Coordinates of C-alpha atoms in Angstrom, one line a residue:
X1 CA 0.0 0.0 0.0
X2 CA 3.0 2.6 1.3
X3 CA 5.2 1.6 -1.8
X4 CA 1.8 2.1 -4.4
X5 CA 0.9 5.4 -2.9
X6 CA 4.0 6.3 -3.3
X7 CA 4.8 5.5 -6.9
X8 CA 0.9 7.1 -7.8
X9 CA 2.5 10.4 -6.2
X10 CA 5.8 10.5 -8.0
X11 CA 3.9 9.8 -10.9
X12 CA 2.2 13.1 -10.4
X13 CA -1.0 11.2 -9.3
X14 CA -1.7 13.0 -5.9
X15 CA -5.0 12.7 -5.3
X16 CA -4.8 8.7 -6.4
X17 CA -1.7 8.4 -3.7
X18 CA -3.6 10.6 -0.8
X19 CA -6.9 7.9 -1.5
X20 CA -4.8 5.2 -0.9
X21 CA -3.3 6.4 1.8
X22 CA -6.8 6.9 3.2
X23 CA -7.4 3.3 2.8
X24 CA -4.4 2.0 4.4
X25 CA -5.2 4.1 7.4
X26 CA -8.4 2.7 7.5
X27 CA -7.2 -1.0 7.2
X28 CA -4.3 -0.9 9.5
X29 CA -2.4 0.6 12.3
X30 CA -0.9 3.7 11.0
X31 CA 2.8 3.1 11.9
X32 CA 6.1 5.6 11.7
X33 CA 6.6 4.7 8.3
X34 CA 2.8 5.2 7.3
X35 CA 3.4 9.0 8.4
X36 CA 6.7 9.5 6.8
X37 CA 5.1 8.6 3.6
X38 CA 2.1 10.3 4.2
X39 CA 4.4 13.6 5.4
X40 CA 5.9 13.2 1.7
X41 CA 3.1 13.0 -0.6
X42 CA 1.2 16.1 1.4
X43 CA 4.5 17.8 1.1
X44 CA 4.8 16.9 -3.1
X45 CA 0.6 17.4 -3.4
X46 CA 1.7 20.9 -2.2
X47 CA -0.5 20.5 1.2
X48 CA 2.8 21.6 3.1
X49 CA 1.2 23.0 6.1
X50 CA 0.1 19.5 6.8
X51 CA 3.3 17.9 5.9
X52 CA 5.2 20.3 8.0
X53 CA 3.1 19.2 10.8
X54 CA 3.7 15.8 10.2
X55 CA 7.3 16.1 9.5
X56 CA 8.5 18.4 12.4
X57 CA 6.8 16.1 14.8
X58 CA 8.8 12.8 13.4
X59 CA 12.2 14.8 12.9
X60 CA 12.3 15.5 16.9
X61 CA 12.6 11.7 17.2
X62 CA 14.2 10.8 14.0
X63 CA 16.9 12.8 13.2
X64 CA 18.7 11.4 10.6
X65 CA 15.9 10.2 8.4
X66 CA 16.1 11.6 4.7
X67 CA 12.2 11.3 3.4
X68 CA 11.2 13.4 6.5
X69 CA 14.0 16.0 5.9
X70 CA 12.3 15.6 2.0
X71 CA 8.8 16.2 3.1
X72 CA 10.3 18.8 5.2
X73 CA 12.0 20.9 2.4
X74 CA 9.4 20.1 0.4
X75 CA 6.7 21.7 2.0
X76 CA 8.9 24.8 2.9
X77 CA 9.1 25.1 -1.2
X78 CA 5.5 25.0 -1.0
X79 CA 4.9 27.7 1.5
X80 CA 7.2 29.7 -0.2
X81 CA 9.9 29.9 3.0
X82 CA 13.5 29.7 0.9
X83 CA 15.3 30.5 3.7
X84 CA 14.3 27.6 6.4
X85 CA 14.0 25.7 3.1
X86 CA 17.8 26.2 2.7
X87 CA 18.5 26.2 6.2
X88 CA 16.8 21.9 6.7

């Protein structure tokens, strides 16, 4: 389900990706990587205040994880804020 979503949104297929992540949620536990994924396709559907929320709560205990610092950067494109943007 994660890996589909994700290939609808890089495909440029957001709304497709956000339904199925809709379903997932709805069939199983969300888990950590459920909401990194999730934090990335808000973030590329340009729904970055979402994905900021998403992605600033998971970087606090995660560090070092790439696809949230992507979702992060992302979304700061999105809300047009170059300087944090640059600064992640």
């Amino acid at each position: 389900w994660l890996e589909y979503a994700y290939i609808q949104s890089w495909r440029g297929n957001d709304r497709q990706a956000i339904a199925l992540m809709r379903r997932y949620e709805s069939l199983f536990e969300p888990s950590n990587e459920y909401f990194i994924e999730k934090a990335r396709i808000l973030a590329s559907a340009t729904r970055p205040t979402e994905a900021l929320s998403i992605a600033n709560a998971l970087l606090a205990g995660n560090s070092k994880n790439y696809d949230l610092y992507y979702a992060k950067t992302t979304a700061l494109y999105y809300k047009n804020q170059p300087i944090e943007m640059f600064e992640t």
